[in-house]
Structures are given as C-alpha cells and as structure tokens.
Coordinates of C-alpha atoms in Angstrom, one line a residue:
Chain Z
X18 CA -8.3 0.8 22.1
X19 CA -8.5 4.3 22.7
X20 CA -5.4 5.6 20.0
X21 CA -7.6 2.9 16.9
X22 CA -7.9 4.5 14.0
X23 CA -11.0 2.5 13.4
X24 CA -12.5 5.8 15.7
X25 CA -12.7 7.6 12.8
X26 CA -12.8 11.2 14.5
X27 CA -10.3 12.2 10.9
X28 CA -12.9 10.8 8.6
X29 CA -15.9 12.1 10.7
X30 CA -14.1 15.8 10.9
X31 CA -12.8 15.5 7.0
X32 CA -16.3 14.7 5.1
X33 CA -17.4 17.8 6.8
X34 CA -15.3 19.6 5.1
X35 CA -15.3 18.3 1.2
X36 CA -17.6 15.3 0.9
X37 CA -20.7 15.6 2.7
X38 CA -22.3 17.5 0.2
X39 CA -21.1 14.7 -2.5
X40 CA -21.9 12.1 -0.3
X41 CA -25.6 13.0 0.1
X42 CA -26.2 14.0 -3.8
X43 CA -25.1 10.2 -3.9
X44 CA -27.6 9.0 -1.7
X45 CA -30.3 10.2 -3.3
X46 CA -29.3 9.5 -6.8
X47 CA -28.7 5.9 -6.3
X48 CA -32.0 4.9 -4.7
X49 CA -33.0 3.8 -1.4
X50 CA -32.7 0.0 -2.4
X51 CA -29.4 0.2 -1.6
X52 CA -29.4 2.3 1.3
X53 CA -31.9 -0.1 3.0
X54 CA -29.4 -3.3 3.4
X55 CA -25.9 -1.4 3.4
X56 CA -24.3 0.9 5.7
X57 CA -24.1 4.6 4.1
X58 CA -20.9 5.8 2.5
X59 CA -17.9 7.0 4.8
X60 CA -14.7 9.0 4.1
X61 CA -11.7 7.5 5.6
X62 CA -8.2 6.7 4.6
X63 CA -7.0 3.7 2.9
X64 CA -5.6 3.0 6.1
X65 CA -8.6 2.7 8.0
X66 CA -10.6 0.9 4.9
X67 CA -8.2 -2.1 5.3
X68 CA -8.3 -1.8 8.9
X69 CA -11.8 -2.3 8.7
X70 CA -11.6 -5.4 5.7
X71 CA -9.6 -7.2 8.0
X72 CA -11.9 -6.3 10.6
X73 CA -14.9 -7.8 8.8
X74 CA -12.9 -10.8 7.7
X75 CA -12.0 -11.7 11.1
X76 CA -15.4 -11.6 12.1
X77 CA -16.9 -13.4 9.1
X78 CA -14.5 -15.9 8.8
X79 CA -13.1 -18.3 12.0
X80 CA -10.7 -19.4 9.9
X81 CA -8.9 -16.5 9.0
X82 CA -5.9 -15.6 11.2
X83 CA -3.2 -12.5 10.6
X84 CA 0.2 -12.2 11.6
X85 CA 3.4 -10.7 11.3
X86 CA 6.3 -8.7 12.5
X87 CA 4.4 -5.8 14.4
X88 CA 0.9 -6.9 13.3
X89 CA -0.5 -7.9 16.9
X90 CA 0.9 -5.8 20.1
X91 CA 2.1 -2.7 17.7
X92 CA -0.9 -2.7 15.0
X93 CA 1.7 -2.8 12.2
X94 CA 4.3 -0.2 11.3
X95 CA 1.1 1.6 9.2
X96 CA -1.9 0.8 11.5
X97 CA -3.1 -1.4 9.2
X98 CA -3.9 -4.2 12.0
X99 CA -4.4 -1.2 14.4
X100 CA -7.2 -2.6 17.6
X101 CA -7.3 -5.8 15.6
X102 CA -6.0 -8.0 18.6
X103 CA -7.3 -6.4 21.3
X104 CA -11.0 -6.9 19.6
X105 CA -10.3 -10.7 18.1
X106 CA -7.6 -12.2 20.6
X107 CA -4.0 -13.1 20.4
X108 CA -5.3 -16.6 18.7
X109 CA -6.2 -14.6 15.7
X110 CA -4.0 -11.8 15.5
X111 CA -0.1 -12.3 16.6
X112 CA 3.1 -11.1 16.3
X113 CA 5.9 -13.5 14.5
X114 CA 9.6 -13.3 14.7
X115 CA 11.7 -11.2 11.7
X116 CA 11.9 -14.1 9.8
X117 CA 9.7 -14.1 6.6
X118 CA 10.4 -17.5 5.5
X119 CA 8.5 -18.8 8.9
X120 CA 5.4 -16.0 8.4
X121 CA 5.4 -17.8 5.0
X122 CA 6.3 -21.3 6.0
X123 CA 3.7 -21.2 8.7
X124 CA 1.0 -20.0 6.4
X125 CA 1.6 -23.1 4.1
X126 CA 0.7 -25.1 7.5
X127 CA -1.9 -23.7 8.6
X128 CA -3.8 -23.5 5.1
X129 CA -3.3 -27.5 4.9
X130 CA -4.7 -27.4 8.5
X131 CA -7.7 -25.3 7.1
X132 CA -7.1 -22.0 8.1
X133 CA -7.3 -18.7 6.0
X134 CA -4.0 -17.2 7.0
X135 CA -3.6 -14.0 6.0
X136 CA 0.0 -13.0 6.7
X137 CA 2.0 -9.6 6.3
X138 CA 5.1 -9.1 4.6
X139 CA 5.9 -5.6 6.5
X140 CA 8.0 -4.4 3.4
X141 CA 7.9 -5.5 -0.2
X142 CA 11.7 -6.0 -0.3
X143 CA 11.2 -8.6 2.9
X144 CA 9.6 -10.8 0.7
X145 CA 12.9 -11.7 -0.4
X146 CA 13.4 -14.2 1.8
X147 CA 10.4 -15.8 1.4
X148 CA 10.6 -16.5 -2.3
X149 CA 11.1 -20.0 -1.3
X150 CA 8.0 -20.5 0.3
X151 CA 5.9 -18.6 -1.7
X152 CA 6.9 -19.5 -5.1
X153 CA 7.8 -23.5 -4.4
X154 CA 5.5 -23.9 -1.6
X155 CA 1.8 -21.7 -1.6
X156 CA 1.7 -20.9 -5.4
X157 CA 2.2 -24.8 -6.5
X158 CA 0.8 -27.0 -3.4
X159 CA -2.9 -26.9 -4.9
X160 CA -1.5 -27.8 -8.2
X161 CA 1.1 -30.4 -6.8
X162 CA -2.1 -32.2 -4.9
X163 CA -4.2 -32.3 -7.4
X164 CA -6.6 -29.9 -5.7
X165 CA -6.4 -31.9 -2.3
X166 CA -4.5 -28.7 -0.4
X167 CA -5.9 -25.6 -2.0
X168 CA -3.8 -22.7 -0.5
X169 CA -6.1 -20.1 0.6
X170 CA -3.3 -17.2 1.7
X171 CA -3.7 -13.8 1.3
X172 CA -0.2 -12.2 1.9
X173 CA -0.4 -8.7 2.3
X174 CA 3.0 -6.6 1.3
X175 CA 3.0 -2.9 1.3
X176 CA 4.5 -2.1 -1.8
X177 CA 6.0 0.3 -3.8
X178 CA 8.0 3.8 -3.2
X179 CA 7.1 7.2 -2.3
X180 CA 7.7 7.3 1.6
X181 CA 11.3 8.3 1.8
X182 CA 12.1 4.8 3.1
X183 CA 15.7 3.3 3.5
X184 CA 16.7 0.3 1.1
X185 CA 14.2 -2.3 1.0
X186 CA 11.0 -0.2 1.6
X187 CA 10.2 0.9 -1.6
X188 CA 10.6 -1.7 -3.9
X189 CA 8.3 -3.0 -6.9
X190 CA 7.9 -6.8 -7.1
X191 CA 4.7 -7.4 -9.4
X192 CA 6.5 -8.6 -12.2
X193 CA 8.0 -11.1 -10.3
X194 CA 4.9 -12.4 -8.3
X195 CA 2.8 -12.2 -11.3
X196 CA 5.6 -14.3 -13.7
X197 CA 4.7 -17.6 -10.9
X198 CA 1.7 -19.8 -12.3
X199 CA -0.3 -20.6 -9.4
X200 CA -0.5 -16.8 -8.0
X201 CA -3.1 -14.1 -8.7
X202 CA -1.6 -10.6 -7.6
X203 CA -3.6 -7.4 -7.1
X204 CA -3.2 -4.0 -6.1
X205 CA -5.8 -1.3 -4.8
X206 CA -5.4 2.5 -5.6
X207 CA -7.6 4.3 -3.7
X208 CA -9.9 3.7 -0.2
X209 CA -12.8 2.1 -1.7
X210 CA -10.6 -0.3 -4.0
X211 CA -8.6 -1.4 -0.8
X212 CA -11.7 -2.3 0.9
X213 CA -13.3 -3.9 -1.5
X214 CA -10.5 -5.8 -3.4
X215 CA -8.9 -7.2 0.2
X216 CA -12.1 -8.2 1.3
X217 CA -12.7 -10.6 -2.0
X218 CA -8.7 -11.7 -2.0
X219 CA -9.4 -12.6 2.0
X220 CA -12.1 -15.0 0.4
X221 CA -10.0 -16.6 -3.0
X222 CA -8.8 -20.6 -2.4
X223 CA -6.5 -19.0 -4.2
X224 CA -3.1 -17.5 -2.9
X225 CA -3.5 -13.8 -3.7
X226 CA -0.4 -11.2 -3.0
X227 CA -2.3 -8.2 -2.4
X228 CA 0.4 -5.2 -2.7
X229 CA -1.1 -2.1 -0.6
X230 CA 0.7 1.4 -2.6
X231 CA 2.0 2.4 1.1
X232 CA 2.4 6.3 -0.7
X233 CA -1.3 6.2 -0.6
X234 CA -2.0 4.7 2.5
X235 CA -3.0 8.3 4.0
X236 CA -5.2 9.6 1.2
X237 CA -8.8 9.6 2.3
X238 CA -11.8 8.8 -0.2
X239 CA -15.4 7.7 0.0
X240 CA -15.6 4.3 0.5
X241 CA -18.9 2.7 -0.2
X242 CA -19.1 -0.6 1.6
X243 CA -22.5 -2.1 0.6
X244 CA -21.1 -1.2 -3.2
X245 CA -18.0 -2.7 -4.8
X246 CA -18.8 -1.2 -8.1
X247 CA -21.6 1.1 -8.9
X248 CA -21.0 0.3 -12.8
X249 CA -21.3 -3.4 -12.1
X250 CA -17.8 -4.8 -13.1
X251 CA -16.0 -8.0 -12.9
X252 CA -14.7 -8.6 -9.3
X253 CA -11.2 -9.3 -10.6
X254 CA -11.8 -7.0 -13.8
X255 CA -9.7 -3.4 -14.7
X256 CA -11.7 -0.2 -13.9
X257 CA -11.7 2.9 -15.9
X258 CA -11.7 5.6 -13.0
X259 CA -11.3 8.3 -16.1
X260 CA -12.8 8.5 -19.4
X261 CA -11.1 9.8 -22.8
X262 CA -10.8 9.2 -26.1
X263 CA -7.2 10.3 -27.5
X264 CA -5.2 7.7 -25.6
X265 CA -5.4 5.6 -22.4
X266 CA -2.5 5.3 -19.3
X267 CA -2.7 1.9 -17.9
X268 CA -1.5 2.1 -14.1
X269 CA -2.1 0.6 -10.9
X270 CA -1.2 1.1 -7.3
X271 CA 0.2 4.1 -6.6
X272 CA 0.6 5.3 -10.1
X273 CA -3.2 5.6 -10.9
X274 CA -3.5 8.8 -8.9
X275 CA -0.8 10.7 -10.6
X276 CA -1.8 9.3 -13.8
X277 CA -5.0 11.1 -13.3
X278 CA -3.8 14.4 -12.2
X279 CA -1.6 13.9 -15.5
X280 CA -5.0 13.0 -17.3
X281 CA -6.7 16.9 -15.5
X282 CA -3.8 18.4 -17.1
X283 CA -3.6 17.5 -20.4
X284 CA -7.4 18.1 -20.5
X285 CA -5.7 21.7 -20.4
X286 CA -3.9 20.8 -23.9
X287 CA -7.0 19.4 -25.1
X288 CA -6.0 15.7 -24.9
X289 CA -8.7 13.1 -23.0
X290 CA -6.8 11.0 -21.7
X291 CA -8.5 7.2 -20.7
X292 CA -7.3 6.1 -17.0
X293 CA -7.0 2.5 -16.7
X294 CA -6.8 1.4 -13.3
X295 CA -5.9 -2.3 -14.1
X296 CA -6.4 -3.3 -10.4
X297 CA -5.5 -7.3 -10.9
X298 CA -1.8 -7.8 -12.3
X299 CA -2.0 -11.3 -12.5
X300 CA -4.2 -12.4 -13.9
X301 CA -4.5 -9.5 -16.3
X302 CA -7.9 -7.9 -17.6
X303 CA -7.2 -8.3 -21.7
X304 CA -10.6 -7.3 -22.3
X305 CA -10.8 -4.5 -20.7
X306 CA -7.3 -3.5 -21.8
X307 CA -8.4 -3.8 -25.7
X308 CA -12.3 -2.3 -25.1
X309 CA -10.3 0.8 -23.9
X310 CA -7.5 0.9 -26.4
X311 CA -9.4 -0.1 -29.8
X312 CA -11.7 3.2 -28.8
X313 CA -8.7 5.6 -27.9
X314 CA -6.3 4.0 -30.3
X315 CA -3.0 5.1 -27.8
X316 CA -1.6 3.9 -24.8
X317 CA 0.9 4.6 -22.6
X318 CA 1.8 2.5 -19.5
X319 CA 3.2 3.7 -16.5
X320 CA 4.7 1.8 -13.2
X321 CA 7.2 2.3 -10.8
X322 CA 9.2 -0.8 -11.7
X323 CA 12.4 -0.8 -13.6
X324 CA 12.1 -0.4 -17.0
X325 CA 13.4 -4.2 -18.6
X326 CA 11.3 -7.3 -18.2
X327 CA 8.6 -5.0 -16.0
X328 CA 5.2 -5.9 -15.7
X329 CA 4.3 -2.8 -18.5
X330 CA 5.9 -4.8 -21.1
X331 CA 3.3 -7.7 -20.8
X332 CA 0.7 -5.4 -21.0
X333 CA 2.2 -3.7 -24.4
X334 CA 2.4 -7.0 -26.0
X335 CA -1.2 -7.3 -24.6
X336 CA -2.3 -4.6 -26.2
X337 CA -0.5 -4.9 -29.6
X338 CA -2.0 -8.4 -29.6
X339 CA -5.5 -7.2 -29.7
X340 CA -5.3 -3.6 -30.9
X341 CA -2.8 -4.4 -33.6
X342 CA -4.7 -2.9 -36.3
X343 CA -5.9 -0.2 -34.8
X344 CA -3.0 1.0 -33.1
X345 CA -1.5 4.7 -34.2
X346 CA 1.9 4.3 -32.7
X347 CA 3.7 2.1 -30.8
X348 CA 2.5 1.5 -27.0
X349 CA 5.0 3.8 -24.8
X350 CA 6.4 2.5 -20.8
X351 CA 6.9 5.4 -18.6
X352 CA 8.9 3.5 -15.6
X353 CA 11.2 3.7 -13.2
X354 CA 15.0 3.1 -13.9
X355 CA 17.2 0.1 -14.3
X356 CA 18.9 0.4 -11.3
X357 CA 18.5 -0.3 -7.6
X358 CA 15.5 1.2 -5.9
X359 CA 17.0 4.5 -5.0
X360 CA 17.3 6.4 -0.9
X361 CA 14.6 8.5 -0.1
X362 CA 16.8 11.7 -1.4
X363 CA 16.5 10.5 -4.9
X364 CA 13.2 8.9 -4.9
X365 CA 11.3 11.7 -6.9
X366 CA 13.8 11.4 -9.8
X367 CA 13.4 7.3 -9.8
X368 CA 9.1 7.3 -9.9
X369 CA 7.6 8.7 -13.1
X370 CA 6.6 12.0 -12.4
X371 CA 4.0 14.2 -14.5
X372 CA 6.3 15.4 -16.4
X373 CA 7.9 12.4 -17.7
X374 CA 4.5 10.6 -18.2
X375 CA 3.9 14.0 -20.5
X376 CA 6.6 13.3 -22.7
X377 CA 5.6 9.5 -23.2
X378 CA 1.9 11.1 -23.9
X379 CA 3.9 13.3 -26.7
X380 CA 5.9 10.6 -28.0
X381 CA 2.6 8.5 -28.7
X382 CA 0.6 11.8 -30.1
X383 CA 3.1 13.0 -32.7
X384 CA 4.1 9.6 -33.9
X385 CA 4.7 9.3 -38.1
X386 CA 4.4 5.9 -39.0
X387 CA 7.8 5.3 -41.6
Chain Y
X18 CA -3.1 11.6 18.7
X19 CA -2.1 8.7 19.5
X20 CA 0.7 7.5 23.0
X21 CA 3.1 4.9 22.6
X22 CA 4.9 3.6 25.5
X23 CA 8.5 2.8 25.1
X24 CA 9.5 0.4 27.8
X25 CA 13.1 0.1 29.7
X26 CA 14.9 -2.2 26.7
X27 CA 17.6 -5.1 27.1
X28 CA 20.7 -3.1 28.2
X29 CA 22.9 -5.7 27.7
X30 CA 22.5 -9.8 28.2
X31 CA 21.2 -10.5 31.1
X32 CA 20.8 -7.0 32.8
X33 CA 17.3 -7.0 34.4
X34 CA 17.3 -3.5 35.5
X35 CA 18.9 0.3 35.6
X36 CA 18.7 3.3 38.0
X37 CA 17.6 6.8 36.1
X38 CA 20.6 9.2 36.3
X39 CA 19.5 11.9 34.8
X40 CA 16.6 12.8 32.4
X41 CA 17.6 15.1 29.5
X42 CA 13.9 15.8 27.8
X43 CA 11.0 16.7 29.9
X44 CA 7.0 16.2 29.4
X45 CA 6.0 18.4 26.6
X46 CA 9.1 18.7 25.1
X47 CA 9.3 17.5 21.2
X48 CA 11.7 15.0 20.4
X49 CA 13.4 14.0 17.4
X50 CA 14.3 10.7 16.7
X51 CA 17.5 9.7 18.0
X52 CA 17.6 12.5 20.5
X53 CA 19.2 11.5 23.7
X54 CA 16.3 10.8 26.6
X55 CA 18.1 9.6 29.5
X56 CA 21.2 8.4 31.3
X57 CA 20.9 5.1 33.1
X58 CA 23.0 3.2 34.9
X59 CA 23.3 -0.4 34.7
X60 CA 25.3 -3.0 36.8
X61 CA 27.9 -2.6 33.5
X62 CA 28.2 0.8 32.4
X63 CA 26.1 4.5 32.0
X64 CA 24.2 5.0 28.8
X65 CA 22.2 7.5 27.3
X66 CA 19.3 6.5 25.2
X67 CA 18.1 7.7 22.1
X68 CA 14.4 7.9 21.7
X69 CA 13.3 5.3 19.1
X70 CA 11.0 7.6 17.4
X71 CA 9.9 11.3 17.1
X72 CA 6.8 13.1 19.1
X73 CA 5.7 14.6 21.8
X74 CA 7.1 13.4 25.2
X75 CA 3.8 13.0 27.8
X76 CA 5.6 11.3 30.7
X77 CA 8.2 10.1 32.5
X78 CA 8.9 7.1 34.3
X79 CA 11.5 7.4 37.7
X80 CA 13.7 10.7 38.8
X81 CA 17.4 10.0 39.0
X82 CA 18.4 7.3 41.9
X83 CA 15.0 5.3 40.7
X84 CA 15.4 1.8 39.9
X85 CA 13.3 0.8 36.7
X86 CA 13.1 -3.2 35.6
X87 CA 13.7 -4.2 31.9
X88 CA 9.9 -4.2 30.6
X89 CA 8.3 -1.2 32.8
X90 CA 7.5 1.7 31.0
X91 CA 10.3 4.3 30.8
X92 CA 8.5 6.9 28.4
X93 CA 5.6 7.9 27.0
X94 CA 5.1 9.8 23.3
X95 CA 2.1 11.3 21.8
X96 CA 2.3 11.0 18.3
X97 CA -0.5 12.3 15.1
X98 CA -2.5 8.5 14.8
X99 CA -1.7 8.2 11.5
X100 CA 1.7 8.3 11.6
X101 CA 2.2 6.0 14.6
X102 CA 4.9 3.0 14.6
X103 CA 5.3 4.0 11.0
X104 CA 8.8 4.0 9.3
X105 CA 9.7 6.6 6.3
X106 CA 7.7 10.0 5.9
X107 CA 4.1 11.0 5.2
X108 CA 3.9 12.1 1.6
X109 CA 2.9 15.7 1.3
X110 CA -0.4 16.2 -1.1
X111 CA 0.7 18.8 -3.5
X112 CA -0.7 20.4 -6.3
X113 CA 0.7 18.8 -9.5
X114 CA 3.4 20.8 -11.0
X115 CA 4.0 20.6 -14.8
X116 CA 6.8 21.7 -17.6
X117 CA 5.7 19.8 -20.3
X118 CA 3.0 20.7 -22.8
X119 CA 1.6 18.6 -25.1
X120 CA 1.1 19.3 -28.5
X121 CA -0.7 17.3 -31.4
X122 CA -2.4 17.5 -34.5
X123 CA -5.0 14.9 -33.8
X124 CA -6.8 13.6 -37.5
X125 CA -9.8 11.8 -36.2
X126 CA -10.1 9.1 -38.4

C-alpha cells in the first residue's frame, strides 16, 4: 500500500534530525551481541510500532486474527491496522459491523475454536456495550471450564483523552477492567513500550485489554525491537523511566509523559522526583511500587480517571500497605474530576495538568504530621 | 501524504445512482470538513454533499450531466498520513508551561 505508514519515510526523515547521533552512541555501547541477531533501533511513532506488532503477530502466529469497525478496508480510524489486510488477507484482517457486543461475542467463539482474536474496540467508551461479553463471557470462560477454554483475546481499546474528541472518545475505563478477576489490563506510554508490551499481550492465554493512550499515538521514540528492556525487567513488571529520591509519581498511559516533564521541572526547585511508569494495571507491580516508594519515602499518583473509586486509590492503599512505616505523608491522587468525561473545549481543565500535579507534589513535601 | 477516496454514498434506499450538477470545490482546493462538494441529482431530489473529512481535494470524478453509480469514486483527498481516517485533533507538542513552584524544607533522615 502506497499511503502505509509502515514506509517509514517520517521516521527515516525524523532520526536524522534528533536521534541518529543517540542511536549510534547506543550501538556501540551495548555490544555487538545484540546487534548480531536483532534488527538495529528505529525511530517511529507509536503508531507505526503497533502497526508493526500486529504485523509480526500476524506473521508469527496463524491463529491470530484482528477485526473491527474500520480495522480492514480503512486501516483503523488511527492507522493502527494501516496495510495490514492488504499484506495478510481479508481471512485475517476484517471489518465488523458497529456492534461491539458481536466484535466481543465473536472473539469468545473463535478463541473456543482456537484462534488468537485480537479485536478492536475503536473507542474506550464503545466498550460499553460489550461489558457483557467481556466481563461474563472472556474474563470467566477459562475459569468457568476448569481450564478446558482458555480465552486467549487481546482487545485493543484506544483509551483515554487528549484528542479533542466528542463524548465517548476520551474516556478512562482501567478501574473498571482491572476490578474483573479473570482480566489482566495494560497500557503502554511511549513507542518502544507499545511494541513491546502488545507483542507479549498478543501471546498471553490470558485475555489482556491492552488500552493504547491515543494522545500519544503520534509521539515518535526509539524503539528497540530485539530489546524489551535493556535493564532486564519483568515482562509484566512497572518500569522506572526516571530516577529520584524525594518522591515518586506513579502513572501510566498518557500520563507518564507529563509526569516526566513535571519530574524536568521540579528538578528546577531542586526536587528528584522518581517516575513510575506502572505499565500493567491489573495485575499491579507491588514490588516495584514499594522498592521505589520505601527509597523516596513520597508518592503522588496521577491518572486521568475521576477521582472516587479510580484505579490511584488501589495503588495508595498499595503503597501504604507496604511503605507504612516509612511513609512521610499521606500518598496524594492528582485525577481527573467526578463528573462526565468533558467536550474537547474543556478537556485541558478535566486531565491533570503540570500545574496541578505541582500542587499534589507540594502537598506531599510540606506535610506536618499532627 | 496520504489519498482517500470517498465513493458516491446511499442517497436514499434504493437509489443506485446520481447525475453531477454542479461541482462547488475544485482539485487543489482545501476543504474543510463539512464543506459542501457537490450538487447531485437523484431520481428523488438535488443534494449537496458535505465532504466527510478535511484535506486536500486531488480529483474529481464526472462534470455536471455525468451519471455516477452508488460505489464509484466521486472524490479524491490528500491528507498528512498520520492523520488519515482519524477522528478528533492531533495534539500539539508544546513546551511545558508552569505556575507553580515548589517549595520544601527537605530533612533527610
């Protein structure tokens, strides 16, 4: 397909410009070992790195199939499935009628049947009418068998806010996904994550939601394909993508990028801030939570989600659980508001922005225990 | 850049074709979504159509008396690759903007 973003002329003409000389210093540093078996590190958007996961999957695995509304003919509403039926066939990649309760329904057949569907929700707040299926059907069948129908579904759902999308486009469903026994749920923040992380969820008997931050669906990054983690962590651990020692923000998805330009700035104030990219949401990475929070002593965690029964408040209790003792003040939520996901015109009052995140950063720092 | 073909659409149940009446954008013209492309005329009633997306307008498809079936390409767009098919609004990258300092006496203990 001549308009596939898979092309790559953007992330050919881009590393020019900022990454070739990082890219390179890499290269060398690491060691040939590596270089020898896996293909050499690429700028491209997060767009084009799950483009190319599915891609892989598709080729790697016969069983894997992916569908939904505008994933075949169209590509997808964000060229995520861009070229991927022309190159693998309308028997592997296909378009299904707006009804999300069949593109779930139908996955629950086909995963008895032995497939690996790997279906798209187009919008977080279509998933609505597939609650149904996916909580009474995919996240118990393995359990309700006794192992005989494992459910090997990856449903992709573009998630979160940040595009200036009408209702239902922007909407933040982790808590609820991640409150069903029987689902794991996991969400990417940069390029390399998305590559990475879909390709293991595409290979889980598990059911995984995998919620892609559409806000960062355009930001380009190095993605390192022969290399999930240079420092060697957990497939479905956190990640610290910034180290501090005065007090860590625990995001993920969208949020982890502003919660590191909030981390650059109060570097400024003379705060080292810990970023905690906590990448898996269900289940959640406790260790890693407590390794980071017993050394900074602080935490502060941030999602788009409304505020009451949100996914942040799990991870406080988390954190007071095994930091209890050690713990200077309280853990702090900076979150969205209770109230319907707002129209694009108010969107950047609704998501934590720096400077609200600042103010939950100063609540921690000057609190006086009683 | 990408082009997306927009095809004649379902006028109405059952209508399997329309003539071109006038065109009201012209290749290499930009076009806003929503922006009138075209009077028709089906078996029913004249219509104007409003172009399903924004971009670039590359070609199109039948001068006025021209019959056109339900299906056959009408229009064609040239669109940035990235933002093809997609619904909402690139975010801009902007520098981060602050108000709030932080302050803190920090007793390392």
């Amino acid at each position: 397909m001549s308009n596939s973003i898979l092309e790559g002329v953007d992330a050919e003409g881009d590393s020019t410009a900022d990454s070739t000389a990082d890219s390179t210093a890499d290269s060398t540093v690491k060691g040939t070992a590596k270089n020898a078996e896996s293909p050499a590190t690429t700028v491209m958007s997060m767009q084009q790195a799950l483009n190319r996961a599915l891609d892989e999957v598709l080729a790697e695995n016969p069983k894997a199939v992916i569908f939904g509304e505008d994933c075949g003919r169209l590509g997808g509403v964000f060229r995520i499935t861009d070229g991927l039926q022309a190159k693998h066939g309308t028997q592997r990649v296909f378009d299904t009628p707006l009804a999300e309760s069949g593109i779930l329904g139908m996955s629950v057949g086909l995963a008895m049947a032995g497939f690996h569907p790997i279906p798209e929700v187009q919008f977080d707040g279509f998933a609505y009418p597939a609650i149904n299926q996916i909580v009474c059907q995919i996240a118990r069948m393995n359990y309700r068998s006794r192992g005989t129908m494992p459910m090997p579904i990856t449903l992709r759902v573009p998630s979160f806010g940040g595009i200036r999308a009408p209702e239902h486009h922007g909407e933040s469903l982790e808590a609820l996904f991640a409150h069903v026994p029987g689902l794991k749920v996991v969400s990417p923040s940069n390029p390399h994550e998305a590559y990475h992380l879909l390709k293991y969820a595409a290979t889980r008997p598990d059911p995984v939601i995998f919620m892609e931050p559409k806000s960062r669906y355009w930001q380009k990054g190095e993605v390192d394909p022969g290399n999930a983690d240079p420092s060697g962590g957990a497939p479905e651990g956190a990640k610290v993508m910034r180290e501090g020692r005065h007090l860590t923000l625990v995001a993920w998805g969208a949020m982890v990028a502003r919660c590191l330009q909030v981390a650059e700035l109060a570097a400024e104030d003379g705060i080292e801030i810990e970023v905690l990219d906590l990448r898996w949401l269900k289940p959640i990475d406790t260790a890693a939570l407590a390794a980071s929070v017993r050394k900074t002593r602080r935490a502060v965690v941030v999602h788009e989600a409304p505020l009451t029964s949100g996914l942040g408040a799990e991870v406080a209790q988390l954190i007071t659980q095994s930091c209890f003792d050690t713990l200077k003040a309280p853990v702090e939520r900076v979150t969205g508001f209770d109230v319907p996901y707002p129209s694009g015109d108010l969107e950047d009052e609704y998501i934590p922005n720096i400077d609200r995140i600042l103010f939950g950063i100063q609540r921690v720092l000057e609190y006086k225990r009683g | 850049m990408a082009e997306i073909s927009f095809p004649l659409p379902d006028l109405g149940e059952g209508l399997i074709e329309a003539t071109v009446l006038e065109w009201l954008v012209s290749p290499g013209e930009q076009v806003e979504r929503n922006q009138p492309l075209v009077e028709v005329e089906t078996t029913k009633s004249a219509v104007e159509l409003p172009s399903p997306q924004a971009g670039k307008v590359v070609r199109i498809y039948g001068g006025p008396g021209d019959k056109i079936n339900v299906g056959e390409p009408l229009i064609e767009f040239e669109v940035p690759d990235n933002t093809a098919g997609i619904v909402g609004t690139v975010p801009k990258e902007e520098a981060p903007k602050r108000r709030v300092r932080l302050s803190a006496v920090l007793d390392e203990d």
